[in-house]
CSV table of C-alpha atoms and ligand atoms in Angstrom, one decimal:
chain,number,residue,atom,x,y,z
G,12,UNK,CA,92.7,111.0,27.3
G,13,UNK,CA,93.0,113.0,30.6
G,14,UNK,CA,91.1,112.3,33.7
G,15,UNK,CA,90.2,115.5,35.5
G,16,UNK,CA,89.2,115.4,39.2
G,17,UNK,CA,87.0,118.2,40.7
G,18,UNK,CA,86.5,119.0,44.3
G,19,UNK,CA,84.9,121.7,46.4
G,20,UNK,CA,86.5,122.6,49.7
G,21,UNK,CA,86.1,125.0,52.7
G,22,UNK,CA,83.0,127.0,53.5
G,23,UNK,CA,80.4,126.5,50.7
G,24,UNK,CA,79.4,129.5,48.6
G,25,UNK,CA,76.7,130.2,46.0
G,26,UNK,CA,78.1,129.5,42.6
G,27,UNK,CA,79.9,126.2,43.5
G,28,UNK,CA,77.4,124.2,41.5
G,29,UNK,CA,77.8,126.5,38.5
G,30,UNK,CA,81.6,125.8,38.6
G,31,UNK,CA,81.1,122.0,38.9
G,32,UNK,CA,78.6,122.1,35.9
G,33,UNK,CA,81.0,124.1,33.8
G,34,UNK,CA,84.0,121.8,34.6
G,35,UNK,CA,82.0,118.6,33.9
G,36,UNK,CA,80.5,119.7,30.6
G,37,UNK,CA,83.7,121.4,29.3
G,38,UNK,CA,85.8,118.3,30.1
G,39,UNK,CA,83.4,115.9,28.4
G,40,UNK,CA,82.9,118.2,25.5
G,41,UNK,CA,86.7,118.2,24.9
G,42,UNK,CA,86.8,114.4,24.9
G,43,UNK,CA,88.1,113.7,28.4
G,44,UNK,CA,86.8,112.1,31.5
G,45,UNK,CA,85.8,113.9,34.7
G,46,UNK,CA,85.6,112.6,38.3
G,47,UNK,CA,83.8,114.2,41.2
G,48,UNK,CA,85.6,114.0,44.5
G,49,UNK,CA,83.2,114.1,47.5
G,50,UNK,CA,83.6,116.3,50.6
G,51,UNK,CA,86.8,118.2,49.5
G,52,UNK,CA,90.2,117.0,50.5
G,53,UNK,CA,88.7,114.6,53.0
G,54,UNK,CA,87.1,112.7,50.2
G,55,UNK,CA,90.3,112.8,48.2
G,56,UNK,CA,92.2,111.1,51.1
G,57,UNK,CA,89.4,108.5,51.5
G,58,UNK,CA,89.1,107.8,47.7
G,59,UNK,CA,85.4,109.0,47.5
G,60,UNK,CA,85.8,109.5,43.8
G,61,UNK,CA,83.2,108.8,41.1
G,62,UNK,CA,82.9,109.3,37.4
G,63,UNK,CA,80.6,112.1,36.3
G,64,UNK,CA,78.6,112.4,33.1
G,65,UNK,CA,76.7,115.2,31.4
G,66,UNK,CA,73.5,114.5,33.3
G,67,UNK,CA,75.2,114.4,36.7
G,68,UNK,CA,75.2,118.1,36.7
G,69,UNK,CA,71.7,118.7,35.2
G,70,UNK,CA,69.5,121.3,37.0
G,71,UNK,CA,72.1,122.5,39.4
G,72,UNK,CA,73.2,126.0,38.1
G,73,UNK,CA,70.6,127.7,40.2
G,74,UNK,CA,71.2,125.7,43.4
G,75,UNK,CA,73.2,127.0,46.4
G,76,UNK,CA,75.6,124.7,48.2
G,77,UNK,CA,77.7,122.1,46.4
G,78,UNK,CA,76.4,118.8,45.1
G,79,UNK,CA,79.9,117.3,45.8
G,80,UNK,CA,79.8,118.2,49.5
G,81,UNK,CA,82.6,120.1,51.2
G,82,UNK,CA,84.8,120.0,54.4
G,83,UNK,CA,87.6,121.7,56.2
G,84,UNK,CA,90.4,119.2,56.6
G,85,UNK,CA,93.3,119.7,59.0
G,86,UNK,CA,94.3,116.1,58.3
G,87,UNK,CA,95.0,116.9,54.7
G,88,UNK,CA,97.6,119.5,55.6
G,89,UNK,CA,99.7,116.9,57.5
G,90,UNK,CA,102.4,114.8,55.7
G,91,UNK,CA,100.3,111.7,56.3
G,92,UNK,CA,97.2,113.3,54.8
G,93,UNK,CA,99.0,114.6,51.8
G,94,UNK,CA,100.6,111.1,51.2
G,95,UNK,CA,97.1,109.5,51.3
G,96,UNK,CA,95.7,112.0,48.8
G,97,UNK,CA,98.6,111.5,46.4
G,98,UNK,CA,98.2,107.8,46.5
G,99,UNK,CA,94.4,108.1,45.7
G,100,UNK,CA,95.3,110.4,42.8
G,101,UNK,CA,97.5,107.6,41.5
G,102,UNK,CA,95.0,104.8,42.2
G,103,UNK,CA,92.2,106.5,40.4
G,104,UNK,CA,94.5,107.7,37.6
G,105,UNK,CA,93.5,111.4,38.0
G,106,UNK,CA,95.9,113.3,35.7
G,107,UNK,CA,94.7,116.9,36.4
G,108,UNK,CA,92.9,118.4,39.4
G,109,UNK,CA,90.5,121.3,39.8
G,110,UNK,CA,89.8,122.6,43.3
G,111,UNK,CA,87.2,125.2,44.1
G,112,UNK,CA,87.3,127.0,47.4
G,113,UNK,CA,88.9,129.8,49.4
G,114,UNK,CA,92.4,130.5,50.7
G,115,UNK,CA,92.8,127.2,52.6
G,116,UNK,CA,91.8,125.3,49.5
G,117,UNK,CA,94.4,127.1,47.4
G,118,UNK,CA,97.1,126.4,50.0
G,119,UNK,CA,96.1,122.7,49.8
G,120,UNK,CA,96.5,122.8,46.0
G,121,UNK,CA,99.9,124.5,46.4
G,122,UNK,CA,101.0,121.5,48.5
G,123,UNK,CA,99.8,119.1,45.8
G,124,UNK,CA,101.5,121.1,43.1
G,125,UNK,CA,104.8,121.0,45.0
G,126,UNK,CA,104.5,117.2,44.9
G,127,UNK,CA,104.1,117.2,41.1
G,128,UNK,CA,100.2,117.3,40.7
G,129,UNK,CA,98.8,119.5,37.8
G,130,UNK,CA,96.2,121.5,39.7
G,131,UNK,CA,94.2,124.7,39.3
G,132,UNK,CA,92.3,126.6,41.9
G,133,UNK,CA,89.0,128.4,41.4
G,134,UNK,CA,88.3,131.2,44.0
G,135,UNK,CA,85.0,130.4,45.7
G,136,UNK,CA,84.2,132.0,49.0
G,137,UNK,CA,81.7,134.5,50.3
G,138,UNK,CA,84.5,136.3,52.1
G,139,UNK,CA,86.2,138.0,49.1
G,140,UNK,CA,89.5,137.6,50.9
G,141,UNK,CA,91.7,136.3,48.1
G,142,UNK,CA,94.2,138.9,46.9
G,143,UNK,CA,94.9,137.6,43.3
G,144,UNK,CA,91.3,138.2,42.2
G,145,UNK,CA,89.1,141.3,42.1
G,146,UNK,CA,86.3,139.2,43.6
G,147,UNK,CA,85.5,135.6,44.6
G,148,UNK,CA,82.5,133.6,43.4
G,149,UNK,CA,79.8,133.6,46.0
G,150,UNK,CA,80.7,137.1,47.4
G,151,UNK,CA,78.1,139.1,45.4
G,152,UNK,CA,75.3,136.7,46.3
G,153,UNK,CA,76.2,136.9,50.0
G,154,UNK,CA,76.2,140.7,49.6
G,155,UNK,CA,72.7,140.6,48.0
G,156,UNK,CA,71.5,138.4,50.9
G,157,UNK,CA,72.9,140.8,53.5
G,158,UNK,CA,71.5,143.9,51.7
G,159,UNK,CA,68.0,142.4,51.5
G,160,UNK,CA,68.1,141.5,55.2
G,161,UNK,CA,69.2,145.0,56.1
G,162,UNK,CA,66.3,146.5,54.3
G,163,UNK,CA,64.0,144.5,56.6
G,164,UNK,CA,66.0,145.4,59.7
G,165,UNK,CA,65.8,149.1,58.6
G,166,UNK,CA,62.0,149.0,58.6
G,167,UNK,CA,61.7,148.0,62.2
G,168,UNK,CA,64.7,150.2,63.3
G,169,UNK,CA,63.1,153.2,61.7
G,170,UNK,CA,59.6,152.5,63.3
G,171,UNK,CA,61.1,152.3,66.8
G,172,UNK,CA,63.6,155.1,66.4
G,173,UNK,CA,66.5,152.8,67.3
G,174,UNK,CA,70.0,151.9,66.2
G,175,UNK,CA,70.8,148.3,65.0
G,176,UNK,CA,74.1,146.5,64.8
G,177,UNK,CA,74.1,143.8,62.1
G,178,UNK,CA,77.0,141.3,62.3
G,179,UNK,CA,78.1,139.8,59.0
G,180,UNK,CA,80.6,137.1,58.1
G,181,UNK,CA,83.9,137.5,56.3
G,182,UNK,CA,86.5,136.0,58.7
G,183,UNK,CA,89.2,138.6,58.8
G,184,UNK,CA,88.0,140.5,55.7
G,185,UNK,CA,85.5,143.4,55.9
G,186,UNK,CA,84.3,143.3,52.3
G,187,UNK,CA,80.9,141.8,53.0
G,188,UNK,CA,80.3,144.7,55.5
G,189,UNK,CA,81.8,147.3,53.2
G,190,UNK,CA,79.9,146.4,50.0
G,191,UNK,CA,76.5,145.7,51.8
G,192,UNK,CA,77.0,148.8,53.8
G,193,UNK,CA,77.2,150.9,50.7
G,194,UNK,CA,74.4,149.0,48.9
G,195,UNK,CA,72.0,149.3,51.9
G,196,UNK,CA,72.7,152.9,52.9
G,197,UNK,CA,74.0,151.9,56.3
G,198,UNK,CA,75.2,154.7,58.5
G,199,UNK,CA,78.3,153.0,59.9
G,200,UNK,CA,80.5,150.1,59.1
G,201,UNK,CA,83.0,148.5,61.4
G,202,UNK,CA,85.7,146.3,59.7
G,203,UNK,CA,88.9,144.7,60.8
G,204,UNK,CA,91.0,146.6,58.2
G,205,UNK,CA,90.3,150.1,59.8
G,206,UNK,CA,90.3,151.3,63.4
G,207,UNK,CA,86.9,152.8,64.3
G,208,UNK,CA,86.7,156.3,65.6
G,209,UNK,CA,83.9,155.9,68.2
G,210,UNK,CA,83.7,159.6,69.1
G,211,UNK,CA,83.2,160.5,65.5
G,212,UNK,CA,80.6,157.7,64.9
G,213,UNK,CA,78.6,158.8,68.0
G,214,UNK,CA,78.8,162.5,67.1
G,215,UNK,CA,77.5,161.8,63.6
G,216,UNK,CA,74.7,159.6,65.0
G,217,UNK,CA,73.6,162.2,67.5
G,218,UNK,CA,73.7,165.0,64.9
G,219,UNK,CA,71.5,163.0,62.4
G,220,UNK,CA,69.1,162.1,65.2
G,221,UNK,CA,68.7,165.8,66.0
G,222,UNK,CA,68.0,166.4,62.4
G,223,UNK,CA,65.1,164.0,62.6
G,224,UNK,CA,66.7,160.7,61.5
G,225,UNK,CA,65.0,157.7,63.2
G,226,UNK,CA,67.4,154.9,62.5
G,227,UNK,CA,71.1,154.2,62.6
G,228,UNK,CA,72.4,150.9,61.0
G,229,UNK,CA,75.8,149.7,61.9
G,230,UNK,CA,77.2,146.8,59.9
G,231,UNK,CA,80.0,145.0,61.8
G,232,UNK,CA,82.3,142.4,60.1
G,233,UNK,CA,82.7,139.3,62.4
G,234,UNK,CA,86.5,139.9,62.3
G,235,UNK,CA,86.2,143.3,63.9
G,236,UNK,CA,85.1,142.3,67.4
G,237,UNK,CA,82.0,141.5,69.4
G,238,UNK,CA,78.7,142.9,68.1
G,239,UNK,CA,77.0,142.9,71.5
G,240,UNK,CA,79.8,144.8,73.1
G,241,UNK,CA,79.7,147.3,70.2
G,242,UNK,CA,75.9,147.8,70.6
G,243,UNK,CA,76.4,148.5,74.4
G,244,UNK,CA,79.2,151.0,73.7
G,245,UNK,CA,77.2,152.8,71.0
G,246,UNK,CA,74.1,153.1,73.1
G,247,UNK,CA,76.2,154.4,76.1
G,248,UNK,CA,77.8,157.0,73.9
G,249,UNK,CA,74.6,158.1,72.1
G,250,UNK,CA,71.8,157.2,74.4
G,251,UNK,CA,70.1,155.6,71.4
G,252,UNK,CA,68.5,152.2,72.1
G,253,UNK,CA,70.6,149.7,70.1
G,254,UNK,CA,69.6,146.1,69.0
G,255,UNK,CA,71.8,143.4,67.5
G,256,UNK,CA,71.2,140.8,64.7
G,257,UNK,CA,73.8,138.3,63.8
G,258,UNK,CA,73.0,137.1,60.2
G,259,UNK,CA,75.2,133.9,60.4
G,260,UNK,CA,75.0,131.1,58.0
G,261,UNK,CA,72.0,132.3,55.9
G,262,UNK,CA,74.7,134.4,54.2
G,263,UNK,CA,76.3,131.2,52.7
G,264,UNK,CA,73.1,129.7,51.3
G,265,UNK,CA,70.6,130.5,48.5
G,266,UNK,CA,70.5,130.6,44.8
G,267,UNK,CA,73.6,132.2,43.2
G,268,UNK,CA,72.9,135.6,41.5
G,269,UNK,CA,73.8,136.3,37.9
G,270,UNK,CA,77.4,137.4,38.6
G,271,UNK,CA,78.2,134.2,40.5
G,272,UNK,CA,76.5,132.0,37.9
G,273,UNK,CA,78.3,133.7,35.0
G,274,UNK,CA,81.7,134.0,36.7
G,275,UNK,CA,81.5,130.4,37.9
G,276,UNK,CA,80.6,129.1,34.5
G,277,UNK,CA,83.4,131.1,32.8
G,278,UNK,CA,86.1,130.3,35.4
G,279,UNK,CA,85.1,126.6,35.4
G,280,UNK,CA,85.3,126.4,31.6
G,281,UNK,CA,88.6,128.3,31.3
G,282,UNK,CA,90.2,126.3,34.2
G,283,UNK,CA,89.6,123.1,32.2
G,284,UNK,CA,90.9,124.5,29.0
G,285,UNK,CA,94.0,125.8,30.7
G,286,UNK,CA,95.0,122.8,32.9
G,287,UNK,CA,94.6,120.4,30.0
G,288,UNK,CA,97.6,122.2,28.3
G,289,UNK,CA,99.7,123.0,31.3
G,290,UNK,CA,101.8,121.3,34.1
G,291,UNK,CA,102.1,122.6,37.7
G,292,UNK,CA,100.0,124.7,40.0
G,293,UNK,CA,97.7,127.6,39.0
G,294,UNK,CA,94.9,129.8,40.3
G,295,UNK,CA,92.1,131.4,38.3
G,296,UNK,CA,91.2,135.0,39.1
G,297,UNK,CA,89.3,138.0,37.7
G,298,UNK,CA,91.2,141.1,36.9
G,299,UNK,CA,89.5,144.1,35.3
G,300,UNK,CA,86.5,142.0,34.3
G,301,UNK,CA,88.7,139.4,32.5
G,302,UNK,CA,89.5,135.8,33.7
G,303,UNK,CA,93.2,135.6,34.3
G,304,UNK,CA,95.4,132.6,35.2
G,305,UNK,CA,98.1,133.0,37.8
G,306,UNK,CA,100.9,130.9,39.0
G,307,UNK,CA,99.7,129.4,42.3
G,308,UNK,CA,102.7,130.8,44.4
G,309,UNK,CA,102.2,134.2,42.9
G,310,UNK,CA,98.4,134.1,43.7
G,311,UNK,CA,99.0,133.1,47.3
G,312,UNK,CA,101.7,135.7,47.8
G,313,UNK,CA,99.6,138.6,46.5
G,314,UNK,CA,98.6,141.5,48.8
G,315,UNK,CA,94.9,142.3,48.9
G,316,UNK,CA,94.0,145.8,47.8
G,317,UNK,CA,91.6,147.5,50.2
G,318,UNK,CA,88.7,149.8,48.8
G,319,UNK,CA,89.2,152.9,50.9
G,320,UNK,CA,87.3,154.8,48.2
G,321,UNK,CA,84.1,152.9,49.2
G,322,UNK,CA,84.6,153.9,52.9
G,323,UNK,CA,84.8,157.5,51.8
G,324,UNK,CA,81.6,157.2,49.7
G,325,UNK,CA,79.7,155.7,52.7
G,326,UNK,CA,81.0,158.5,55.0
G,327,UNK,CA,79.9,161.3,52.6
G,328,UNK,CA,76.4,160.0,51.6
G,329,UNK,CA,75.2,158.0,54.7
G,330,UNK,CA,74.7,161.1,56.9
Z,5,F6P,O1,84.9,131.3,54.8
Z,5,F6P,C1,83.5,131.5,54.8
Z,5,F6P,C2,83.0,131.6,56.2
Z,5,F6P,O2,81.6,131.6,56.1
Z,5,F6P,C3,83.5,132.8,57.1
Z,5,F6P,O3,82.8,134.0,56.7
Z,5,F6P,C4,83.2,132.3,58.4
Z,5,F6P,O4,84.1,132.9,59.4
Z,5,F6P,C5,83.5,130.8,58.3
Z,5,F6P,O5,83.3,130.5,57.0
Z,5,F6P,C6,82.6,129.9,59.2
Z,5,F6P,O6,83.1,128.6,59.0
Z,5,F6P,P1,82.4,127.2,59.4
Z,5,F6P,O7,81.4,126.9,58.4
Z,5,F6P,O8,83.5,126.2,59.5
Z,5,F6P,O9,81.8,127.5,60.7
């Protein structure tokens, strides 16, 4: 009988609980034991590890956050931290490990795999900044949240005849801005992956104002600069009064949408089935709507494909 450990690590994301539920129920259903590790790699180093049963994950598929708790751990990335984690894995007799989180979580898993742990990573972050997968769990719920917020901001922006800069999360990735920009009909998006052409942005805003348009929504990814400086610059160039909203942590919370519940359930289930039969380090991803398992080194070395086609769509229809 195998003993599977499961932890969630890094920034929480809607869908983490769906993954935990799928991992627990699949493992028990296949006749093995499953252990929940509290607060990510911190809890692994501290031995905060408890056996889970079917009912431990009842009534959580619809809940945001993570019932296991999470953390960002610099200590784990040190030799001392890694040694403590390895000794806890041995003490508790964990034979297979499943880690759910973003890029940092996967890098942690790679360190464990290099030291002989059988481990598989599930991509869970609102940022959608992991190259080996078409999308990460949590991303589409965050985009839903941002899109809904922008609809409200658009009402007041339109009433007052203003412009509005909405700052969204994403670390160094512009995908939350890009996807919510397209979904909300925003006029401009500013993202770290592409240099903005301010003269062109201002020219388009002035032209549409002349045509009678009463709002201009700019979505700025947090990795692309300072939203207050951007608002000042835009208002100087266009003479349009410009307000700022920083959406912040509300983007990380809330009930996961159908995509994140389904993907989380499928990935959690497939991760268990796969790791039970394999040795080494792996990462789960989605490619062309199918769950695919990658070697962990290959997943971390992949280059992220950028959706220039979506920028073109925004430019041609948000006029
Ligand atoms: O990785 C998810 C994320 O929400 C990023 O978008 C953001 O930059 C970061 O986490 C914030 O991290 P913390 O919760 O540590 O402040």
